[in-house]
PDB file of C-alpha atoms in Angstrom:
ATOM      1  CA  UNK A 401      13.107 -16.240  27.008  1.00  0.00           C
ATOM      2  CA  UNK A 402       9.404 -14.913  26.433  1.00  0.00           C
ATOM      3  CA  UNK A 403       8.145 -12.215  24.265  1.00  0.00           C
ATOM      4  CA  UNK A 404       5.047 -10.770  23.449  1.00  0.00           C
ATOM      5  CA  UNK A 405       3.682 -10.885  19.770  1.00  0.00           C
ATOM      6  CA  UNK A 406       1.715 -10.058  17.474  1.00  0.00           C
ATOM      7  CA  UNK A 407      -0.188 -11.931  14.887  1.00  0.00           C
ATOM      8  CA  UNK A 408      -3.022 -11.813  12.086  1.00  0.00           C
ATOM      9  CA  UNK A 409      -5.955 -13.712  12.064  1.00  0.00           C
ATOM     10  CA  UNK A 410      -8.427 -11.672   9.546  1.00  0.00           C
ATOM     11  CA  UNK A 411      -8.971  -8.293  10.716  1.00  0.00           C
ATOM     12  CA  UNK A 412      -8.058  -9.263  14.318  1.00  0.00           C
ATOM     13  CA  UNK A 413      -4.807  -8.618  16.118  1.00  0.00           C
ATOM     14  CA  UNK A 414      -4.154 -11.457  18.478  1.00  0.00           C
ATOM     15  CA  UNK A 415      -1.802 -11.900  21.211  1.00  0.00           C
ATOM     16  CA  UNK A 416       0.577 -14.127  21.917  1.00  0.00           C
ATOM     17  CA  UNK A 417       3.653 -14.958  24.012  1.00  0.00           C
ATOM     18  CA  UNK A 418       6.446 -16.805  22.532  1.00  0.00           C
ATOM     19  CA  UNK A 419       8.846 -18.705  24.282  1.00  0.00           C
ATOM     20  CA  UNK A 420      12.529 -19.633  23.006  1.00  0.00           C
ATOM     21  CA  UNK A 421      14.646 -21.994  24.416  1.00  0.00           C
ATOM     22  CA  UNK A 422      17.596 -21.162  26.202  1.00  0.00           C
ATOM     23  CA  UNK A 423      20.572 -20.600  23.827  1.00  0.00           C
ATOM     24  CA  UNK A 424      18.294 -19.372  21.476  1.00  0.00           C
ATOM     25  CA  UNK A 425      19.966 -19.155  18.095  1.00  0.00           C
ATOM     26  CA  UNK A 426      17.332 -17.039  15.469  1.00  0.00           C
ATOM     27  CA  UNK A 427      20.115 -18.947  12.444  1.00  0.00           C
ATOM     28  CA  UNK A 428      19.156 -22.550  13.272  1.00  0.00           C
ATOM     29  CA  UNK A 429      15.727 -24.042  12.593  1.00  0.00           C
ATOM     30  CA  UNK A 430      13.362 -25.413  16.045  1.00  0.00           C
ATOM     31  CA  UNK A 431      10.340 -27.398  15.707  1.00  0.00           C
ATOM     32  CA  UNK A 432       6.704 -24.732  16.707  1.00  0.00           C
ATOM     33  CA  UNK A 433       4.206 -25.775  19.215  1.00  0.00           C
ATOM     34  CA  UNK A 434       0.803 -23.686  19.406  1.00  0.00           C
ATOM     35  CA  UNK A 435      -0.453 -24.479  23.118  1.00  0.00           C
ATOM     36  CA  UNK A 436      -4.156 -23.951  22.934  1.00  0.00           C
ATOM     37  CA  UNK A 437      -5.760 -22.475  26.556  1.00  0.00           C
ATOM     38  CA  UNK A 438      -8.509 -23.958  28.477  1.00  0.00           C
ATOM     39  CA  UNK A 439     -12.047 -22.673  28.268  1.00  0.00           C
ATOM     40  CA  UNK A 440     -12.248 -19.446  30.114  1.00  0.00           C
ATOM     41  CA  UNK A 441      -8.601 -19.269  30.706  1.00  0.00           C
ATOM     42  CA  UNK A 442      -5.829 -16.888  29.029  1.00  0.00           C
ATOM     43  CA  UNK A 443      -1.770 -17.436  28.100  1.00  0.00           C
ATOM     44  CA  UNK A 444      -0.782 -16.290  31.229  1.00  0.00           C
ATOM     45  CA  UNK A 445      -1.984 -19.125  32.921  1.00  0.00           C
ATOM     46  CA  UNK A 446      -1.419 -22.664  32.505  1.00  0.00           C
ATOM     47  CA  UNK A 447      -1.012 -22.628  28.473  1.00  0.00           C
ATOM     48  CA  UNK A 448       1.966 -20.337  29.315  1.00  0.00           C
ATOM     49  CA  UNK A 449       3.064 -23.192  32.145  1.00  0.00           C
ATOM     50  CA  UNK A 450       3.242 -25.778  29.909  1.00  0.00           C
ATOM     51  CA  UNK A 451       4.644 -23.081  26.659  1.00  0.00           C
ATOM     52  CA  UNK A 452       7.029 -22.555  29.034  1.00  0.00           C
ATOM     53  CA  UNK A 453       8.337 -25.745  29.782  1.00  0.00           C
ATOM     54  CA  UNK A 454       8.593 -26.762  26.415  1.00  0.00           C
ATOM     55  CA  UNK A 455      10.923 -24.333  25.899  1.00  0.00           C
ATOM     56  CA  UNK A 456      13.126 -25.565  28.808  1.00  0.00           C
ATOM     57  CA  UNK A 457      13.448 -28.594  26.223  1.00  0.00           C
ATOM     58  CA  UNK A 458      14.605 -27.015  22.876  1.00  0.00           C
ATOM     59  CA  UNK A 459      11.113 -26.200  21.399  1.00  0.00           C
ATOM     60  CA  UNK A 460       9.609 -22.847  20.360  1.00  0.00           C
ATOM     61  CA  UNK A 461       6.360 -22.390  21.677  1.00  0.00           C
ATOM     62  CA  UNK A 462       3.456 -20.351  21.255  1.00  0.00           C
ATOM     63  CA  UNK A 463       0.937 -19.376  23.912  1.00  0.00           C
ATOM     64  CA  UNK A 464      -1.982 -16.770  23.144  1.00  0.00           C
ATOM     65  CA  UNK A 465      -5.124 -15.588  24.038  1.00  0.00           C
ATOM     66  CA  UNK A 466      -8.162 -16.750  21.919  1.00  0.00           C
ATOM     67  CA  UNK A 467     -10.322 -13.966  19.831  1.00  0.00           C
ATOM     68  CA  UNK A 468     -12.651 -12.257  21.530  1.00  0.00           C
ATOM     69  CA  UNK A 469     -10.646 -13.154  24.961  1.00  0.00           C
ATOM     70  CA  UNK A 470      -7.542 -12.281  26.887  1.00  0.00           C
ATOM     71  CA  UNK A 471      -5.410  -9.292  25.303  1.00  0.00           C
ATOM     72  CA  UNK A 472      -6.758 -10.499  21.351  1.00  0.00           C
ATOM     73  CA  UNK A 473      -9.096  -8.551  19.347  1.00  0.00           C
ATOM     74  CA  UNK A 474     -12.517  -9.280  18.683  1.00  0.00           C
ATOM     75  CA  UNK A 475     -15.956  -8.286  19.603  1.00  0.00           C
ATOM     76  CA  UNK A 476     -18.568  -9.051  21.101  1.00  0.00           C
ATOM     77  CA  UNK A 477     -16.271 -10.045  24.299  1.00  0.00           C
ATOM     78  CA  UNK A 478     -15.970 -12.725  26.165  1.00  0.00           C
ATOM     79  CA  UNK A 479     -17.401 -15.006  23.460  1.00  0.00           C
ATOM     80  CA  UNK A 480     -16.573 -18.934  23.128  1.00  0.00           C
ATOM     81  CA  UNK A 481     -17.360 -19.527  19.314  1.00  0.00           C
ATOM     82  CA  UNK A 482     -15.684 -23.334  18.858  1.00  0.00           C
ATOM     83  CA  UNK A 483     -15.237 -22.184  15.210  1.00  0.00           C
ATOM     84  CA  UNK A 484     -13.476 -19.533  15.861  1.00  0.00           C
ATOM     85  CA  UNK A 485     -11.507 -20.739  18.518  1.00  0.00           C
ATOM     86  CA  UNK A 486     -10.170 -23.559  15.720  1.00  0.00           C
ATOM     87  CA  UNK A 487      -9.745 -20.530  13.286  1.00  0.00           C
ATOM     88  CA  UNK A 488      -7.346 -19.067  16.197  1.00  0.00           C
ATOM     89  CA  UNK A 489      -5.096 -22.343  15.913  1.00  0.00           C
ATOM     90  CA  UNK A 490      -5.022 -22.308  11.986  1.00  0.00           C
ATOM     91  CA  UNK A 491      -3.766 -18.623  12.334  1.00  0.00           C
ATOM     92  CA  UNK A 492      -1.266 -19.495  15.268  1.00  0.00           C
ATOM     93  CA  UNK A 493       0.143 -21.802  13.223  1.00  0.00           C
ATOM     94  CA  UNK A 494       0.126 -19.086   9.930  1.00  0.00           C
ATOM     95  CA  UNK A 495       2.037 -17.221  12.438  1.00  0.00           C
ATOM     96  CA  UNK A 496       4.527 -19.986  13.371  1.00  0.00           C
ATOM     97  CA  UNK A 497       5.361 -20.278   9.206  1.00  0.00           C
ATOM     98  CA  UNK A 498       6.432 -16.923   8.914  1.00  0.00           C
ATOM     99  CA  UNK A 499       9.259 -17.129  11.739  1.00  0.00           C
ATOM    100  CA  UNK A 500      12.775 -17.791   9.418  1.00  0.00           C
ATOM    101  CA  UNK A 501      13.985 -20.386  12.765  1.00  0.00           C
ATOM    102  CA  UNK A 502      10.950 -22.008  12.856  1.00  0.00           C
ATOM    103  CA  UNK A 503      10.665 -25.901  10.565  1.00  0.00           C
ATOM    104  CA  UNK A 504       7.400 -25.648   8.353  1.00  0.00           C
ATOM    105  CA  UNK A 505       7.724 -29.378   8.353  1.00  0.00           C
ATOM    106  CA  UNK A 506       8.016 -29.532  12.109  1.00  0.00           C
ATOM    107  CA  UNK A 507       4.968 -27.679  13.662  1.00  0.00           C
ATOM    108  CA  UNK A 508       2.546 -29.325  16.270  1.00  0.00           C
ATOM    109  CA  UNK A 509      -0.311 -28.235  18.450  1.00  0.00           C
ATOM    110  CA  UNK A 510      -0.644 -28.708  22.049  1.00  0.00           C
ATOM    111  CA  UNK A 511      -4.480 -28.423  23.875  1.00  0.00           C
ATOM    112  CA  UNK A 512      -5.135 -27.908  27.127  1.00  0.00           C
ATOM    113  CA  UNK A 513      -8.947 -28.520  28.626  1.00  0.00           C
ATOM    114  CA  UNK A 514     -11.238 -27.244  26.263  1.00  0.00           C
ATOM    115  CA  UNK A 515      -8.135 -26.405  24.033  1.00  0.00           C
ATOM    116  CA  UNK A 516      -7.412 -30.451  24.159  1.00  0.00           C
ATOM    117  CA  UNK A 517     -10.800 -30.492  21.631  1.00  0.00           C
ATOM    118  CA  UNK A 518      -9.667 -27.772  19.810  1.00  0.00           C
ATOM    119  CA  UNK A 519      -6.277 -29.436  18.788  1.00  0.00           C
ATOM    120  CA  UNK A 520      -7.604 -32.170  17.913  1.00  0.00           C
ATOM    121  CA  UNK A 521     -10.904 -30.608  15.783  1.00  0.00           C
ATOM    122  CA  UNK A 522      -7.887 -28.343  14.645  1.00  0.00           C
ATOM    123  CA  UNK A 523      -5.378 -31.086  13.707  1.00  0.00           C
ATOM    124  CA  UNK A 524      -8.171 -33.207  12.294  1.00  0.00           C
ATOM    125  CA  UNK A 525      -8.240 -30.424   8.860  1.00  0.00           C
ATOM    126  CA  UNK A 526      -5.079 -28.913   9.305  1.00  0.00           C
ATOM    127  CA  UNK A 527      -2.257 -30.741   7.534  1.00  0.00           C
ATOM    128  CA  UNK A 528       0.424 -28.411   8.803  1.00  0.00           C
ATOM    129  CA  UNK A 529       0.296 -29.862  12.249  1.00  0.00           C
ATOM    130  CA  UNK A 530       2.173 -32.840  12.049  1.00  0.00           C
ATOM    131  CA  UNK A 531       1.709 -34.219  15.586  1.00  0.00           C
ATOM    132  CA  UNK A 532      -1.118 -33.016  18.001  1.00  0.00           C
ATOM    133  CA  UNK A 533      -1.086 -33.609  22.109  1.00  0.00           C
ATOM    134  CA  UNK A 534      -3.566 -33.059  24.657  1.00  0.00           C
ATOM    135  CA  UNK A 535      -4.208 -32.719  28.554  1.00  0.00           C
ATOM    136  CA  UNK A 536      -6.841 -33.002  30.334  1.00  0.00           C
ATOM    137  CA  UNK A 537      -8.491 -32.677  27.626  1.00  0.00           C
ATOM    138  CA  UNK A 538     -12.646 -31.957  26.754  1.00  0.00           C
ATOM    139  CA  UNK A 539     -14.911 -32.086  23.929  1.00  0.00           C
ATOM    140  CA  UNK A 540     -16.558 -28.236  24.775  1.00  0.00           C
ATOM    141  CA  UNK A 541     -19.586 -29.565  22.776  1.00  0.00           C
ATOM    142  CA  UNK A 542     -20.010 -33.067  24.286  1.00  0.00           C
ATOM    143  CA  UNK A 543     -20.276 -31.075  27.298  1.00  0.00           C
ATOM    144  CA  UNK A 544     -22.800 -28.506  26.647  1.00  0.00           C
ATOM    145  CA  UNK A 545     -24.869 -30.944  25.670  1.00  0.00           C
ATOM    146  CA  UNK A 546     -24.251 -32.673  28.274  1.00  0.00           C
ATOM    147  CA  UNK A 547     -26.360 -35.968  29.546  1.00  0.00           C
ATOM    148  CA  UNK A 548     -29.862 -34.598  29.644  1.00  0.00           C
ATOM    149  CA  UNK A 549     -32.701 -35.402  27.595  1.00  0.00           C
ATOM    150  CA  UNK A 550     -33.236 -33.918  24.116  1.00  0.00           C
ATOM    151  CA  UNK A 551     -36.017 -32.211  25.404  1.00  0.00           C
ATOM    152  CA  UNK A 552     -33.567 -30.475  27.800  1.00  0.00           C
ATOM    153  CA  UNK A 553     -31.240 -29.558  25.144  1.00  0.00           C
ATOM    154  CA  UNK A 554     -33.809 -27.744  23.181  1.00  0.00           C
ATOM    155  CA  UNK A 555     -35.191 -25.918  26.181  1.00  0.00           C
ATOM    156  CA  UNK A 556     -31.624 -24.057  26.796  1.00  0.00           C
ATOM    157  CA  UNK A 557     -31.552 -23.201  22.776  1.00  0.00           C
ATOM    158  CA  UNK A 558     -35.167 -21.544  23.130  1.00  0.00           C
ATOM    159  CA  UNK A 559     -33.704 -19.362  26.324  1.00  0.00           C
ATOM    160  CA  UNK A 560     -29.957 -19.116  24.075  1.00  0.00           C
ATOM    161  CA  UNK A 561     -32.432 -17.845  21.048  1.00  0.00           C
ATOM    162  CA  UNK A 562     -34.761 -15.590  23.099  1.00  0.00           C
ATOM    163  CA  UNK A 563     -31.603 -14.079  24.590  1.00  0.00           C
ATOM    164  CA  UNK A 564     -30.477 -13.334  21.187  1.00  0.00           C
ATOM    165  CA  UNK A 565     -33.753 -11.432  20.372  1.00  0.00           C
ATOM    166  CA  UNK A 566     -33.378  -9.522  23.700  1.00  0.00           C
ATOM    167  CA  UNK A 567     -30.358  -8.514  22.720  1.00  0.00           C
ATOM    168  CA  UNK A 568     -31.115  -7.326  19.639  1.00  0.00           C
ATOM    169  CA  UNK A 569     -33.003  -5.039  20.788  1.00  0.00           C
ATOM    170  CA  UNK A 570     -31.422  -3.064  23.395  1.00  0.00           C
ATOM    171  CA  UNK A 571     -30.863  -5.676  26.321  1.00  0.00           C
ATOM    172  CA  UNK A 572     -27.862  -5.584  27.924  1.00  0.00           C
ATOM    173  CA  UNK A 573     -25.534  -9.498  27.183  1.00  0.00           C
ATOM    174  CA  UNK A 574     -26.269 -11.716  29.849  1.00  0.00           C
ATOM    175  CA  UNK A 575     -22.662 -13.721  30.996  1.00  0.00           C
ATOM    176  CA  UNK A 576     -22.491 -17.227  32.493  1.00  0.00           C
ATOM    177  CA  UNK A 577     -19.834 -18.041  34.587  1.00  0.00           C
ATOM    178  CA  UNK A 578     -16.973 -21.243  34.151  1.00  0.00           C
ATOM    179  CA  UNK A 579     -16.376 -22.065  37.903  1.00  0.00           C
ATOM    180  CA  UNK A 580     -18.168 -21.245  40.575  1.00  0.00           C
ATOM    181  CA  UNK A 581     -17.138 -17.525  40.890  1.00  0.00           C
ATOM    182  CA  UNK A 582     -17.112 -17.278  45.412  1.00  0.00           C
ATOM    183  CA  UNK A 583     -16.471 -19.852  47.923  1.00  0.00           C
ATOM    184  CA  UNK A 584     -19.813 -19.578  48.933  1.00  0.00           C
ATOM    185  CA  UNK A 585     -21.097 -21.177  45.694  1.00  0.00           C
ATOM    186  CA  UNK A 586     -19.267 -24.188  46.832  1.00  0.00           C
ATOM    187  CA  UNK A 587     -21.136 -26.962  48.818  1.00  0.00           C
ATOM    188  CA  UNK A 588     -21.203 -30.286  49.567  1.00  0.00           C
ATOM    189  CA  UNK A 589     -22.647 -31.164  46.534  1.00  0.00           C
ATOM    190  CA  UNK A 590     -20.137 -29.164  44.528  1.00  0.00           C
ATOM    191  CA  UNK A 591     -18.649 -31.492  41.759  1.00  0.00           C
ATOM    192  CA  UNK A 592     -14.541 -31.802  42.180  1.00  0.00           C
ATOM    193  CA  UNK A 593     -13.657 -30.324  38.526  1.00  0.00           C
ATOM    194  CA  UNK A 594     -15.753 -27.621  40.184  1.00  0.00           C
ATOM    195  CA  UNK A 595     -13.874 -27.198  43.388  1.00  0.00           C
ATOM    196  CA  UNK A 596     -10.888 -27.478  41.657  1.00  0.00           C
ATOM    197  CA  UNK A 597     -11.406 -24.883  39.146  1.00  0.00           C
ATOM    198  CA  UNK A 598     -12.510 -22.149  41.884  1.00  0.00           C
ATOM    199  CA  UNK A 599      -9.764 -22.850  43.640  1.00  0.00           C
ATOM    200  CA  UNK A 600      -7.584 -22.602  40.220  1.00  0.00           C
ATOM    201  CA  UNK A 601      -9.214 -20.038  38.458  1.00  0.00           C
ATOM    202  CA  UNK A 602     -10.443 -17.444  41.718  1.00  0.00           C
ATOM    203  CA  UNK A 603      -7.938 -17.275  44.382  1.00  0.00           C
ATOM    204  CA  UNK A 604      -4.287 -16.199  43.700  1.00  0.00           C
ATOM    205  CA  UNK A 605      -2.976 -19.930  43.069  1.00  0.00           C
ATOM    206  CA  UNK A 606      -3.572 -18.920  38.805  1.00  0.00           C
ATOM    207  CA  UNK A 607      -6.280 -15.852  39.407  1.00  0.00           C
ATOM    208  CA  UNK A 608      -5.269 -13.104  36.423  1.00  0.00           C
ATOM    209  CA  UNK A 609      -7.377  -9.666  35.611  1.00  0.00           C
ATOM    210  CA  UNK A 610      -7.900 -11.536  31.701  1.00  0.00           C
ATOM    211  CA  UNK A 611      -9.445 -14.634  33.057  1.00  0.00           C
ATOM    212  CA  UNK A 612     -12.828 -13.073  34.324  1.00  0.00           C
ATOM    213  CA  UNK A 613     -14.685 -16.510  34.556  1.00  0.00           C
ATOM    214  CA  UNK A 614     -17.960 -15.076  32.251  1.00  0.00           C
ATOM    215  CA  UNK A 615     -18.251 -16.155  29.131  1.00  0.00           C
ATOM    216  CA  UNK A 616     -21.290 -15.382  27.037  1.00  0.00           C
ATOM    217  CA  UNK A 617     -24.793 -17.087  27.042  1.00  0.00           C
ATOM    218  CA  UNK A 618     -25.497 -16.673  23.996  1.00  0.00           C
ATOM    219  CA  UNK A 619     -22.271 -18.616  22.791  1.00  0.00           C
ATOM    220  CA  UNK A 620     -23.789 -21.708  24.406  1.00  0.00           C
ATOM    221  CA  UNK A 621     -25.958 -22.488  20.570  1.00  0.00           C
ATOM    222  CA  UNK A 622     -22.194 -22.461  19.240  1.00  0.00           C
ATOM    223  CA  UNK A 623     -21.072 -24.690  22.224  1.00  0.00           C
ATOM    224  CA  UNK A 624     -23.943 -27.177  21.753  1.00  0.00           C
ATOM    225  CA  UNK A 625     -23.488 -27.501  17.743  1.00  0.00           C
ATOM    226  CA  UNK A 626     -19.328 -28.414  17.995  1.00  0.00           C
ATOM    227  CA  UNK A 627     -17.923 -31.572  18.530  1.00  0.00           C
ATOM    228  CA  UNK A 628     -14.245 -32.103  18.869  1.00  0.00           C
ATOM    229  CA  UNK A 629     -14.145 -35.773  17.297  1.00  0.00           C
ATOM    230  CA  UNK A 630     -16.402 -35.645  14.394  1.00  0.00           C
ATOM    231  CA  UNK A 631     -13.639 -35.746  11.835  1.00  0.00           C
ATOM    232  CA  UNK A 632     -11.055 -38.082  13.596  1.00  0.00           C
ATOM    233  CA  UNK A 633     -11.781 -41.137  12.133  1.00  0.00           C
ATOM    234  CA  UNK A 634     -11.836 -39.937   8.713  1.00  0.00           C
ATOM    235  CA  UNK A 635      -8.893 -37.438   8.767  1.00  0.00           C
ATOM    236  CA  UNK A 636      -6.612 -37.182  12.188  1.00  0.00           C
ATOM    237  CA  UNK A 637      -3.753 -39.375  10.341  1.00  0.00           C
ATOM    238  CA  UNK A 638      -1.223 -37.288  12.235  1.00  0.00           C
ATOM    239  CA  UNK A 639       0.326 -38.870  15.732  1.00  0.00           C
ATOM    240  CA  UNK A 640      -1.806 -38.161  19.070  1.00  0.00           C
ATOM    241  CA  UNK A 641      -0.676 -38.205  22.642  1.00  0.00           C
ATOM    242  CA  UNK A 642      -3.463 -37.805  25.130  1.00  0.00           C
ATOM    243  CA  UNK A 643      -2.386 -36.898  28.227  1.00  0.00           C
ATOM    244  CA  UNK A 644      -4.586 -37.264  31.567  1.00  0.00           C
ATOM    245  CA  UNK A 645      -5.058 -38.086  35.351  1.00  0.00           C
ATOM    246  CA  UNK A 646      -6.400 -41.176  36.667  1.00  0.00           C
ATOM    247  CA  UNK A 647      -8.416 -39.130  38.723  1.00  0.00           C
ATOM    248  CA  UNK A 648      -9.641 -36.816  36.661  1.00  0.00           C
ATOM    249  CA  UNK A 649     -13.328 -36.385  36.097  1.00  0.00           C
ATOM    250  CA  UNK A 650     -13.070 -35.459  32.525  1.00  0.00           C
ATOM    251  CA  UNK A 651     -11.373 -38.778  31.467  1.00  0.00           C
ATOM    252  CA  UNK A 652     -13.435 -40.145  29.318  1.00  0.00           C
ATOM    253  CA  UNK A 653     -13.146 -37.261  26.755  1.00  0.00           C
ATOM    254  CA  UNK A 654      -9.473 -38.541  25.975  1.00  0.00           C
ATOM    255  CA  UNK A 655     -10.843 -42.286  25.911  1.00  0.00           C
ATOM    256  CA  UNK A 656     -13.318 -41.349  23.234  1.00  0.00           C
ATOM    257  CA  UNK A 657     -10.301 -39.135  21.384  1.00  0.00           C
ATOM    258  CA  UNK A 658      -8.195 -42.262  21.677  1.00  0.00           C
ATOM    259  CA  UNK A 659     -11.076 -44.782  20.675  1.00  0.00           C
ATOM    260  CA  UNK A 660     -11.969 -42.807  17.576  1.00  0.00           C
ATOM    261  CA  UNK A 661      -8.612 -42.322  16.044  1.00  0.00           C
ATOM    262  CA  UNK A 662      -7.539 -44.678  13.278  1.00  0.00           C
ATOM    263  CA  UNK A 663      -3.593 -43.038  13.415  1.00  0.00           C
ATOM    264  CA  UNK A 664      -0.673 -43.251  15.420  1.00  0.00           C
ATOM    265  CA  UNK A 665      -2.273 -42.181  19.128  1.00  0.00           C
ATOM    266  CA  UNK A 666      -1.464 -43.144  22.865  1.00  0.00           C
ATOM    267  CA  UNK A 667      -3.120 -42.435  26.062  1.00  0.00           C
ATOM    268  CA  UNK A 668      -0.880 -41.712  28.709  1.00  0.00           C
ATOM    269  CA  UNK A 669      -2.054 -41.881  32.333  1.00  0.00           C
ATOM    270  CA  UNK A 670      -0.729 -39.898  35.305  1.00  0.00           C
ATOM    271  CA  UNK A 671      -1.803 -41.666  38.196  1.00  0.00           C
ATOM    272  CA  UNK A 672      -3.486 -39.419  41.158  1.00  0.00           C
ATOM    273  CA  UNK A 673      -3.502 -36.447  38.892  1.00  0.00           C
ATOM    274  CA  UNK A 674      -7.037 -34.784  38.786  1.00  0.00           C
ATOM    275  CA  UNK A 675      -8.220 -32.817  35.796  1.00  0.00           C
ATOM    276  CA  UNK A 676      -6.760 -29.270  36.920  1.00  0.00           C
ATOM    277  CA  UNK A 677      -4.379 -30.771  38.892  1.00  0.00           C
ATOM    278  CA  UNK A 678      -2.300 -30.850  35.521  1.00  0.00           C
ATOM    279  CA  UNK A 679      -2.486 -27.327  35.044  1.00  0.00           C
ATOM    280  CA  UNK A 680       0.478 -26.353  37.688  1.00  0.00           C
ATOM    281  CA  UNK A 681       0.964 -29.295  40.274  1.00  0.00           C
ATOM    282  CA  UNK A 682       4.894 -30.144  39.665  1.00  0.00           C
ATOM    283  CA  UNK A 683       5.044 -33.918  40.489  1.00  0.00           C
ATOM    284  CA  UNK A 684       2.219 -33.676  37.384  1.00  0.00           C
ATOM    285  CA  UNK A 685       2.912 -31.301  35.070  1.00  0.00           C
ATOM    286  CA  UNK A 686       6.452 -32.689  35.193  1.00  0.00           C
ATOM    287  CA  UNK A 687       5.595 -35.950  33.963  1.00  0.00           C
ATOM    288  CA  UNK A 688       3.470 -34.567  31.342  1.00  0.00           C
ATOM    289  CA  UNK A 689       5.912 -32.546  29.578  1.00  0.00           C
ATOM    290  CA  UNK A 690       8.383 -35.231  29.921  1.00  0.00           C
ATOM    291  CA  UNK A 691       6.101 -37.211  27.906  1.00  0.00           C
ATOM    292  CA  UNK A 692       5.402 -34.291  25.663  1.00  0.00           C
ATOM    293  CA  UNK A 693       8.857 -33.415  24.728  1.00  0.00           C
ATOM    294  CA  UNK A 694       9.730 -37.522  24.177  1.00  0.00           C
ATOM    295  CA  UNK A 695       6.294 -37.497  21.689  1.00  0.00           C
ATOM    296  CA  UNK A 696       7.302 -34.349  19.750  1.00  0.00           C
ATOM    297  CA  UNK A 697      10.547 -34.992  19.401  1.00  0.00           C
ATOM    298  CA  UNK A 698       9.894 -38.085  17.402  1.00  0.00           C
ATOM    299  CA  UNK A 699       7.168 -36.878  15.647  1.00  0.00           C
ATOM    300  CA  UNK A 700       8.443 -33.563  14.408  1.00  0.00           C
TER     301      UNK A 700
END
């Protein structure tokens, strides 16, 4: 069963959907997952998959659209503030506290893409999730940064800061996009996650009227100043499951997760799966959640 909440964080009314298992009984207590969307993407889409699923298997679980994004409050729109988005997982989980069925004691966080970084940057400060999973997932900030010289780096902050001054003063927000918004975009030359996230993201296979692909520019300062691992050393004590294809491009995001953790952690591998393939191919997703609902139900 799914319904459509409600729930603080500050002045800002976010949105959710919760899912509830099957039998649903509102006088017996159920261990609380928040699943944490991709980058660009809303709960409809594959955060509300894999909410979804969990369900199937006796958990409650929380899907909802980030601040600034989806159906949540919060202006400008269409921003990707890291900071925030962590802030939206410490409020998910206020939300999860309040809910008379729901164990205080048994709450964990599930991240999805770019979400995968915010669960863990999340879970890394916030005792209350006891266990922490990702898929596929990214460090947002690893990647904005990206490869590229120094030199390079500062460059896009000058345009990201001149943008800001533009702005200021009467210029319209300029947007950059997630995935290459036509199939014309797409070449040769076209990285897969690319491909793969057109094809996701822009045709009707996960396409939704919440998930414009724009995000932005002048997040990207934001982007470029987070990292998703610089506190798991010290304080991610809680249990980890990393989750991700053999194939997928993004992989070494959950090696580094899995490298830098000093607790309980294990990096599962679904061979042939690509980074979005996860999202929504059965034969995947399927072994994912079978892994998910094995690692929170001993850890919770």
């Amino acid at each position: 069963m799914k319904k459509s909440v409600k729930f603080k964080n500050g002045y800002l009314k976010m949105a959710g959907n919760l899912y509830l298992p099957e039998g649903f009984d509102e006088s017996k207590k159920y261990s609380g997952i928040v699943v944490i969307h991709p980058g660009g993407g809303v709960k409809e889409q594959t955060a509300g998959t894999y909410a979804q699923k969990l369900s199937d298997n006796g958990i409650v679980a929380l899907a909802f659209d980030a601040s600034h994004q989806g159906e949540s409050d919060g202006e400008p729109r269409l921003l990707e503030d890291p900071n925030a988005r962590v802030e939206d997982v410490r409020c998910a989980v206020d939300y999860l506290t309040t809910l008379p069925y729901i164990d205080q004691e048994k709450i964990g966080a599930l991240g999805i893409c770019a979400g995968g970084g915010y669960a863990v940057a999340a879970a890394s400060t916030e005792r209350r999730i006891k266990a922490v999973a990702t898929v596929s997932a990214v460090d947002i900030g690893a990647m904005f940064r990206g490869e590229g010289s120094i030199e390079t780096q500062l460059q896009t902050l000058e345009a990201v800061a001149k943008q800001r001054t533009a702005e200021a003063n009467g210029t319209d927000a300029h947007f950059l996009t997630y995935a290459p918004d036509t199939l014309e975009e797409i070449d040769e030359n076209t990285p897969v996650l690319m491909r793969e996230a057109f094809d996701y993201y822009r045709t009707p296979r996960a396409q939704h009227p919440n998930s414009p692909n724009r995000f932005l520019f002048t997040s990207v300062d934001k982007l470029m100043a987070f990292s998703a691992s610089s506190q798991i050393s010290t304080y991610l004590t809680q249990p980890m499951l990393l989750i991700v294809g053999t194939e997928a491009d993004t992989r070494g995001y959950s090696k580094q997760f899995h490298e830098s953790s000093n607790g309980p952690k294990e990096l599962f591998w679904v061979e042939g799966a690509t980074h979005i393939a996860m999202y929504d191919i059965p034969e995947y997703v399927d072994q994912a959640v079978t892994k998910l609902t094995e690692f929170f139900g001993k850890n919770l």
